[in-house]
mmCIF file with all atom_site columns, C-alpha atoms in Angstrom:
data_model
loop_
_atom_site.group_PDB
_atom_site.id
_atom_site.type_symbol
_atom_site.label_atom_id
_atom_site.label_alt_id
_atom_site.label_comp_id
_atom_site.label_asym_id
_atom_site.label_entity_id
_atom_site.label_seq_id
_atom_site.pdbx_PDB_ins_code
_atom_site.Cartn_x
_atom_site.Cartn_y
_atom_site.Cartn_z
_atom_site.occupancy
_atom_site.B_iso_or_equiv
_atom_site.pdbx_formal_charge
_atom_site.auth_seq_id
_atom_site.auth_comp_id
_atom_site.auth_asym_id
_atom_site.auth_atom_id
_atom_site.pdbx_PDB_model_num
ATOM 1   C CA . UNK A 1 1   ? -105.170 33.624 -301.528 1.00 60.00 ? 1   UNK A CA 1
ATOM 2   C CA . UNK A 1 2   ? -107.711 36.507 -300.667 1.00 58.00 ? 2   UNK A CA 1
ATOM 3   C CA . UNK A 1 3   ? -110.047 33.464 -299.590 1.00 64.00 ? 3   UNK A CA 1
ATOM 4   C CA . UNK A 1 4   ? -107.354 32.033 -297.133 1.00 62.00 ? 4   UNK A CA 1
ATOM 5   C CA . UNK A 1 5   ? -106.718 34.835 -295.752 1.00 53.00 ? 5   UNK A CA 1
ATOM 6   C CA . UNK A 1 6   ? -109.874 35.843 -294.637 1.00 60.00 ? 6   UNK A CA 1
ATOM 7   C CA . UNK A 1 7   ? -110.632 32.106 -293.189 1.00 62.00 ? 7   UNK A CA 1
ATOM 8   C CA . UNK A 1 8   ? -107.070 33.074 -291.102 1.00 57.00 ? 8   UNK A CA 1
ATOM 9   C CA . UNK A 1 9   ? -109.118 36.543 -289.659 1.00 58.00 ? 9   UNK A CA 1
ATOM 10  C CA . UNK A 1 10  ? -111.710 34.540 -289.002 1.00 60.00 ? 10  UNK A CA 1
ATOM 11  C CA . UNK A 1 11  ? -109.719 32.111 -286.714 1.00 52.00 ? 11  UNK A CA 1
ATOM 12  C CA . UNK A 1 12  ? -108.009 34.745 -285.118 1.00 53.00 ? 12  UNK A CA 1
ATOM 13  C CA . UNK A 1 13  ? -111.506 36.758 -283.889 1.00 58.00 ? 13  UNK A CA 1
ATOM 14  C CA . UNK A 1 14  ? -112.851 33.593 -282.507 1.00 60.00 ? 14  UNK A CA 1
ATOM 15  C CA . UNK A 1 15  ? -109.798 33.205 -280.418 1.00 67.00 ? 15  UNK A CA 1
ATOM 16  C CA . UNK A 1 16  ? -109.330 36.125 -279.048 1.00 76.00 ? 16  UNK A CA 1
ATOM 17  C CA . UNK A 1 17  ? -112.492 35.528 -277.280 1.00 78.00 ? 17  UNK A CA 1
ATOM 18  C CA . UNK A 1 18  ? -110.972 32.526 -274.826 1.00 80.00 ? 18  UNK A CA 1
ATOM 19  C CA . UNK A 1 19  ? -107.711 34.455 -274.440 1.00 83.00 ? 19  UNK A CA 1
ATOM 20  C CA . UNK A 1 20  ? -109.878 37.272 -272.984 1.00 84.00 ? 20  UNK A CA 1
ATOM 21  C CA . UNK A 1 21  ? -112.049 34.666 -270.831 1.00 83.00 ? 21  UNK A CA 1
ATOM 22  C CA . UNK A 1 22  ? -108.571 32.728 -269.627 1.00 86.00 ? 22  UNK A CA 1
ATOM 23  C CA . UNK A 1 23  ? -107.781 36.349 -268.413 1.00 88.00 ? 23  UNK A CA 1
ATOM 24  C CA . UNK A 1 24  ? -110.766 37.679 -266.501 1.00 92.00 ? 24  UNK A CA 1
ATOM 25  C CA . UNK A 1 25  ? -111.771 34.315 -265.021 1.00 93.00 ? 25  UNK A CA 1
ATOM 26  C CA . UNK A 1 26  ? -109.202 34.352 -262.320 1.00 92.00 ? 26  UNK A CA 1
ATOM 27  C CA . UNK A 1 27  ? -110.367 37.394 -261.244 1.00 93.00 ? 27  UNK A CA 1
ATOM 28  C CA . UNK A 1 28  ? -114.305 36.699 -261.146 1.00 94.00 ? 28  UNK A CA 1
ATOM 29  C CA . UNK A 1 29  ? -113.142 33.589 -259.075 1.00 92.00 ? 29  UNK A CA 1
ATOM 30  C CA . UNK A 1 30  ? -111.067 35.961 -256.803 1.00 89.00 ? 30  UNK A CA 1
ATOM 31  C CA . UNK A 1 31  ? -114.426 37.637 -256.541 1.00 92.00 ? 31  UNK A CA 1
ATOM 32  C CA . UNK A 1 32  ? -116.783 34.806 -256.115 1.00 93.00 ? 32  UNK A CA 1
ATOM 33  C CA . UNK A 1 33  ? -114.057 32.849 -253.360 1.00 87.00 ? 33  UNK A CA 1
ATOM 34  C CA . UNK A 1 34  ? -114.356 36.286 -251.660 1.00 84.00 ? 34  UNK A CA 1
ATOM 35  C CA . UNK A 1 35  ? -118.049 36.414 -251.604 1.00 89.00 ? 35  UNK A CA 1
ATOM 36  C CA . UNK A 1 36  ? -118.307 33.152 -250.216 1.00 86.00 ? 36  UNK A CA 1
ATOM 37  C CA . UNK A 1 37  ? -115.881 33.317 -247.534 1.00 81.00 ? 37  UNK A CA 1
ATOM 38  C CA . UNK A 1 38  ? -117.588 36.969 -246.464 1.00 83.00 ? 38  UNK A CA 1
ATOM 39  C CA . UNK A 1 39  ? -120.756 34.603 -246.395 1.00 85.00 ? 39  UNK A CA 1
ATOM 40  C CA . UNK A 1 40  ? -119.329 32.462 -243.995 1.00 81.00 ? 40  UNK A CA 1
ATOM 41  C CA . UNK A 1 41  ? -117.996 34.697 -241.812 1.00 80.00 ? 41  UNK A CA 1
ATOM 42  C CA . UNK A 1 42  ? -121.289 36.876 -241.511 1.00 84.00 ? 42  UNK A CA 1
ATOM 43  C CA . UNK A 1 43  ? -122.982 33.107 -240.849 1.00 84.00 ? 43  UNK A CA 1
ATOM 44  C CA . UNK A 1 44  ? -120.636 32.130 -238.025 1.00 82.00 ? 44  UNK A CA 1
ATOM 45  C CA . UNK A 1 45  ? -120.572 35.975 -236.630 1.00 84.00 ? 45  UNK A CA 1
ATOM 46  C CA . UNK A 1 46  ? -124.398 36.055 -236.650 1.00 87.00 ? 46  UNK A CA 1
ATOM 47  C CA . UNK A 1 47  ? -124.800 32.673 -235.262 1.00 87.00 ? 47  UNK A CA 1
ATOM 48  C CA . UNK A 1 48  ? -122.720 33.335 -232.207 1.00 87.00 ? 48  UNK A CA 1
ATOM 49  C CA . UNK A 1 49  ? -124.098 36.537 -231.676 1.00 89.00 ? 49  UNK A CA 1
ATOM 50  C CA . UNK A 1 50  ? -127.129 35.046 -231.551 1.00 90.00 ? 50  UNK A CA 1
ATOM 51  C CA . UNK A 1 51  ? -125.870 31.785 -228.900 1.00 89.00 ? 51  UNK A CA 1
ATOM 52  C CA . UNK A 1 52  ? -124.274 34.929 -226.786 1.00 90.00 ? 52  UNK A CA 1
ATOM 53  C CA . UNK A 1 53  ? -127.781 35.971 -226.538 1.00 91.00 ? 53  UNK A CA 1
ATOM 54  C CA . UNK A 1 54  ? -129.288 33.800 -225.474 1.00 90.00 ? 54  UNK A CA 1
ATOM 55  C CA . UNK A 1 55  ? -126.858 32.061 -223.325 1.00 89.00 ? 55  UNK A CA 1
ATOM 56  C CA . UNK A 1 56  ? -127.371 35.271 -221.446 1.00 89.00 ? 56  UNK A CA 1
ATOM 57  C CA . UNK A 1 57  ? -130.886 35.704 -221.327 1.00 88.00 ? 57  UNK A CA 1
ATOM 58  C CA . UNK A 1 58  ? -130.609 31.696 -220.173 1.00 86.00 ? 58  UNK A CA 1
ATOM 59  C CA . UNK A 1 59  ? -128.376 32.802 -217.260 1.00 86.00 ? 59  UNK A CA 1
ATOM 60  C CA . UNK A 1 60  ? -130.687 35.796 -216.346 1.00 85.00 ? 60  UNK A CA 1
ATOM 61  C CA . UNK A 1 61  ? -133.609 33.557 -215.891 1.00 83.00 ? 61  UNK A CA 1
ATOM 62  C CA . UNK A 1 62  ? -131.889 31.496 -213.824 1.00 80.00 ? 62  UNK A CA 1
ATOM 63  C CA . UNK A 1 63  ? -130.883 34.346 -211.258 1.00 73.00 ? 63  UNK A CA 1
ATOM 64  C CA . UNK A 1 64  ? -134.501 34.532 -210.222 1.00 72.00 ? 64  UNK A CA 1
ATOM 65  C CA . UNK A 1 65  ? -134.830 31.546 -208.595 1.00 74.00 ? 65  UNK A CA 1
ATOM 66  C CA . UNK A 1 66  ? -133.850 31.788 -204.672 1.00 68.00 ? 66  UNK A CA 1
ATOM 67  C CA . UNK A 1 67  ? -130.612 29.247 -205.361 1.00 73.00 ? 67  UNK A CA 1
ATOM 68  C CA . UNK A 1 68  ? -130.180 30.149 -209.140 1.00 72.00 ? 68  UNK A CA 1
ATOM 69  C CA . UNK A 1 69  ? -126.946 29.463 -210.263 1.00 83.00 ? 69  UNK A CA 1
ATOM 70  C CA . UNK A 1 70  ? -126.660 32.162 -212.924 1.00 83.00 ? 70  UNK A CA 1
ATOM 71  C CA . UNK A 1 71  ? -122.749 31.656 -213.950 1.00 84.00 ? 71  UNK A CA 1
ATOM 72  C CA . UNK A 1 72  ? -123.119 27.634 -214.228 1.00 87.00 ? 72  UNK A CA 1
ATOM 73  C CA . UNK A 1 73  ? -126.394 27.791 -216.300 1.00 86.00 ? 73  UNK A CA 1
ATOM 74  C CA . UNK A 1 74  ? -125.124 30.717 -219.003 1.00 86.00 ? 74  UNK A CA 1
ATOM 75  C CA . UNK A 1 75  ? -121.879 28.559 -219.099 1.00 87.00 ? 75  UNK A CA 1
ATOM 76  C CA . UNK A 1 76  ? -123.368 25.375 -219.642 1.00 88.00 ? 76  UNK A CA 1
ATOM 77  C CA . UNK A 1 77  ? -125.565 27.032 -222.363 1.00 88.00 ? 77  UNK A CA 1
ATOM 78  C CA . UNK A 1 78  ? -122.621 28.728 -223.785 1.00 86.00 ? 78  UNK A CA 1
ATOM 79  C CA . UNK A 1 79  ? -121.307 25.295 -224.275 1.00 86.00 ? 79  UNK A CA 1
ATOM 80  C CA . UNK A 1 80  ? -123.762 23.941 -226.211 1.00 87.00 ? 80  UNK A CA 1
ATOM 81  C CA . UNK A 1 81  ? -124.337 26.448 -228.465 1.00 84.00 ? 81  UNK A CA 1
ATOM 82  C CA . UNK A 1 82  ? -120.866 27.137 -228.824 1.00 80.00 ? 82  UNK A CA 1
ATOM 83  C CA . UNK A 1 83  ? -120.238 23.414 -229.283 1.00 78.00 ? 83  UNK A CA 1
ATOM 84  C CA . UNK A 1 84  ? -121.973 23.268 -232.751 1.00 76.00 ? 84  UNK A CA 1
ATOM 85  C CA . UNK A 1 85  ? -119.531 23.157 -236.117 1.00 66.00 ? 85  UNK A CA 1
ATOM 86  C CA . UNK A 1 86  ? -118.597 26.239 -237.587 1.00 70.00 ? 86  UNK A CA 1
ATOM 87  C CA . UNK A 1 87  ? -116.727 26.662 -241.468 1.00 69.00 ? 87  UNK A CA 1
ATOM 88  C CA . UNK A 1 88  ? -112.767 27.667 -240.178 1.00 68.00 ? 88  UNK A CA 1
ATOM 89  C CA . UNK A 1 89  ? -113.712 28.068 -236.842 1.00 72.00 ? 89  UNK A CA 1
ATOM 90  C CA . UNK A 1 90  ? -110.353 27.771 -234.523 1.00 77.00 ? 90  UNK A CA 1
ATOM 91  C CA . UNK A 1 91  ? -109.765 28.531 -230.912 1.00 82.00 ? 91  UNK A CA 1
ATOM 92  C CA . UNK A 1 92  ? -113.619 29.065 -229.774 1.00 81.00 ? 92  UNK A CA 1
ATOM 93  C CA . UNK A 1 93  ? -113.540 30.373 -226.423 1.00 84.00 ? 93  UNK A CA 1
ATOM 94  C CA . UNK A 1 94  ? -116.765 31.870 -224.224 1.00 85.00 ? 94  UNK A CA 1
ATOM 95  C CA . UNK A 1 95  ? -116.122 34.382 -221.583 1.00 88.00 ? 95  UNK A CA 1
ATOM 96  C CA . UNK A 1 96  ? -119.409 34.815 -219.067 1.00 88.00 ? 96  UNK A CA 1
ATOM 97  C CA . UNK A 1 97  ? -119.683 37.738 -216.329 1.00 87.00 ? 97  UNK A CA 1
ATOM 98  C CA . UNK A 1 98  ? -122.253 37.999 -214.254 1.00 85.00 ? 98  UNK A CA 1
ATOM 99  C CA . UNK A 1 99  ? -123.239 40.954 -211.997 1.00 80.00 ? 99  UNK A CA 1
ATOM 100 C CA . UNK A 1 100 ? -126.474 42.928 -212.165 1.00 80.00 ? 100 UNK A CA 1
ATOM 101 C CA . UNK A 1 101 ? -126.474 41.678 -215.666 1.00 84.00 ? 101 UNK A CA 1
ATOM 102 C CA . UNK A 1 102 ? -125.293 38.569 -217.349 1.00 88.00 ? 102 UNK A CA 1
ATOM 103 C CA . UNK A 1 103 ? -122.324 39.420 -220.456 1.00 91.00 ? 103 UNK A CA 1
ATOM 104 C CA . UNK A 1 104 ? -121.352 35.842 -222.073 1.00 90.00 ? 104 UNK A CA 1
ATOM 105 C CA . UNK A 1 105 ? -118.648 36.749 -225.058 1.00 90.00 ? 105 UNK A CA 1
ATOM 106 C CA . UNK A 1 106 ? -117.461 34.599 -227.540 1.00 88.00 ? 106 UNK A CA 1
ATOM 107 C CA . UNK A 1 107 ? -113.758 34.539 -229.452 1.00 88.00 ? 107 UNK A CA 1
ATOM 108 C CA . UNK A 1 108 ? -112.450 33.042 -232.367 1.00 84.00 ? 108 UNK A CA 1
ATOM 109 C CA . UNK A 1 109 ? -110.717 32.862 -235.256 1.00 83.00 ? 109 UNK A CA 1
ATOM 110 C CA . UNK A 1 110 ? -111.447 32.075 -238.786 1.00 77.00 ? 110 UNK A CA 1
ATOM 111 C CA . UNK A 1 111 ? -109.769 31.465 -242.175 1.00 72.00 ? 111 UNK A CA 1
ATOM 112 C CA . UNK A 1 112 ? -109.641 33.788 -244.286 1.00 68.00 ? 112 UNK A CA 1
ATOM 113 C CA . UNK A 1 113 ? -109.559 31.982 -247.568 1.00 63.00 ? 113 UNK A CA 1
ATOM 114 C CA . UNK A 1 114 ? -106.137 34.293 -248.606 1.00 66.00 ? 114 UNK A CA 1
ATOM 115 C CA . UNK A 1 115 ? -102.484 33.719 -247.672 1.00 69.00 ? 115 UNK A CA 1
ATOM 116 C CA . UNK A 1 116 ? -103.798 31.646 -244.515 1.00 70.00 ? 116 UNK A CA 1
ATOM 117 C CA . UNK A 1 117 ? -104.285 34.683 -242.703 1.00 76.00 ? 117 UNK A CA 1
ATOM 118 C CA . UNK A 1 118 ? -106.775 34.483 -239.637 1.00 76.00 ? 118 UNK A CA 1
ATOM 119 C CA . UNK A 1 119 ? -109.518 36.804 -238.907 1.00 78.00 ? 119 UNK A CA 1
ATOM 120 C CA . UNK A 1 120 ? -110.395 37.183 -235.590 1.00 82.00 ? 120 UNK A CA 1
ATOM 121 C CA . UNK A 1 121 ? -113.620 38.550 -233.760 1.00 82.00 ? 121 UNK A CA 1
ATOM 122 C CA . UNK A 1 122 ? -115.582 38.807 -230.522 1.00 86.00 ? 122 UNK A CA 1
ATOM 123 C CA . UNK A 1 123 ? -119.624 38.452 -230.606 1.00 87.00 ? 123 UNK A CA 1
ATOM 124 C CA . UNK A 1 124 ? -121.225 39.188 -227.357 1.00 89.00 ? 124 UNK A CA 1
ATOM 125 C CA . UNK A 1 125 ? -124.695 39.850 -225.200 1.00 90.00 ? 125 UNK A CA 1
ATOM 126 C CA . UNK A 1 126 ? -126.280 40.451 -222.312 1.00 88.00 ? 126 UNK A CA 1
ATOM 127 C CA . UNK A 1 127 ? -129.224 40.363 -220.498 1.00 87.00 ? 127 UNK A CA 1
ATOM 128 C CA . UNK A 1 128 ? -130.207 42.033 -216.911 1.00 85.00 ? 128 UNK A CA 1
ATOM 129 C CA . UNK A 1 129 ? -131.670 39.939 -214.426 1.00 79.00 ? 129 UNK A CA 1
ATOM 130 C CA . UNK A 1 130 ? -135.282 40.647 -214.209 1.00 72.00 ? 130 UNK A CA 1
ATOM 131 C CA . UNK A 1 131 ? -137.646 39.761 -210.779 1.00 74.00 ? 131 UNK A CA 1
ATOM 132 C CA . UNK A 1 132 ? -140.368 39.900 -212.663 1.00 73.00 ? 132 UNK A CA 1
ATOM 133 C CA . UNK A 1 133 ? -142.818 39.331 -209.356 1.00 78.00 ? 133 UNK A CA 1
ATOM 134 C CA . UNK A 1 134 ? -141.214 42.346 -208.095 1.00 79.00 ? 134 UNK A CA 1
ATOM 135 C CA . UNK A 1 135 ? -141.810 44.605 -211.457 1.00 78.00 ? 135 UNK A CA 1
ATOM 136 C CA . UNK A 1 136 ? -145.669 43.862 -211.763 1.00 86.00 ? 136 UNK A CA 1
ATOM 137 C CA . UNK A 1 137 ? -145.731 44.564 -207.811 1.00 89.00 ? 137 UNK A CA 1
ATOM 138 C CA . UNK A 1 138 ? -144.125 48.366 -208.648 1.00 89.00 ? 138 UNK A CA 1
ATOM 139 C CA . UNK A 1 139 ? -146.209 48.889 -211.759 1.00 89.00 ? 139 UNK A CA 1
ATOM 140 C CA . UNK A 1 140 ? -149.305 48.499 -210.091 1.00 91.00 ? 140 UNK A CA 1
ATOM 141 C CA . UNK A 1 141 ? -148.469 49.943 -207.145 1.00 91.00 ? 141 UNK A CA 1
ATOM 142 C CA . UNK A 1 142 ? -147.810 53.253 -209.343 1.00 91.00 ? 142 UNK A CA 1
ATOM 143 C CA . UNK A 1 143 ? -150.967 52.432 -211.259 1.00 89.00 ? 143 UNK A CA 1
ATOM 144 C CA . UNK A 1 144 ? -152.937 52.392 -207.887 1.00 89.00 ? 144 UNK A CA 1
ATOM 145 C CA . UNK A 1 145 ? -151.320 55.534 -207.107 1.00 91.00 ? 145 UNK A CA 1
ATOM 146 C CA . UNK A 1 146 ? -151.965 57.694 -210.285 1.00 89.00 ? 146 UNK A CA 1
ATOM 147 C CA . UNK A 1 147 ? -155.818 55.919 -210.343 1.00 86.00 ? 147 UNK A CA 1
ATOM 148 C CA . UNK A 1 148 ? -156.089 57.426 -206.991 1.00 81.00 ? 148 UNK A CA 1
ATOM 149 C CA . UNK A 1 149 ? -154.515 61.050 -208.003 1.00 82.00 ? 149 UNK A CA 1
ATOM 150 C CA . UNK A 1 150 ? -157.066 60.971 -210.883 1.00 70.00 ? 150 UNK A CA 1
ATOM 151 C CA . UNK A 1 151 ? -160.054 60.952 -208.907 1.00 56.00 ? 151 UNK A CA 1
ATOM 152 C CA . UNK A 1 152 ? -161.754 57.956 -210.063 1.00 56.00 ? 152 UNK A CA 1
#
């Protein structure tokens, strides 16, 4: 009887091992879903930081030429980098200014991997238009000038 009984403990110590794994495994995959959505979202967010970027430094080269067309070119960039897939993303949309400086902005939204909410977020940049001809004309100009205050 003794002998029974302790094959019965036995039984019972073994199990209580998968009743304690069936209930902490929905939470480490609540964890592990979460940490790979977050990846996802830092992935898309970087990327289109990094096509704002340089759809704007694209746009600002473009405005030195004489007949640059600065909005069409950061646009058309905007496009294509825009244009590549992203995990969840929904209503991509670019916004481009231009000015003294070249803004392109991206929107969208993304799953959020819980209760079908959406998370939504802007990534931007912008880039001045440089003449470089112009710069190196005014840097040595000022060179010239402090060469000739020194003495030499």
């Amino acid at each position: 009887m003794v002998k029974k009984w302790r094959r019965l403990c036995r039984g019972t110590k073994s199990g209580s091992f998968t009743i304690e794994a069936a209930c902490v495994m929905p939470l480490i995959l609540l964890v592990l879903m979460g940490c790979l959505y977050l990846c996802f979202f830092v992935h898309n967010r970087a990327w289109l930081t990094a096509a704002a970027y340089e759809s704007a430094l694209a746009g600002s080269m473009e405005g030195v030429k004489e007949s640059g067309q600065v909005y069409e070119t950061a646009q058309m960039r905007s496009r294509e980098l825009g244009s590549v897939g992203f995990f969840g993303a929904e209503n991509l949309s670019s916004r481009i200014r231009t000015d003294k400086t070249v803004e392109v902005s991206y929107s969208f939204d993304t799953i959020s991997g819980y209760g079908g909410f959406l998370w939504h977020f802007n990534a931007s940049g912008s880039s001045g238009i440089v003449r470089p001809v112009k710069w190196i004309r005014t840097v040595k100009a000022a060179s010239e000038i402090i060469t000739g205050i020194g003495g030499e």
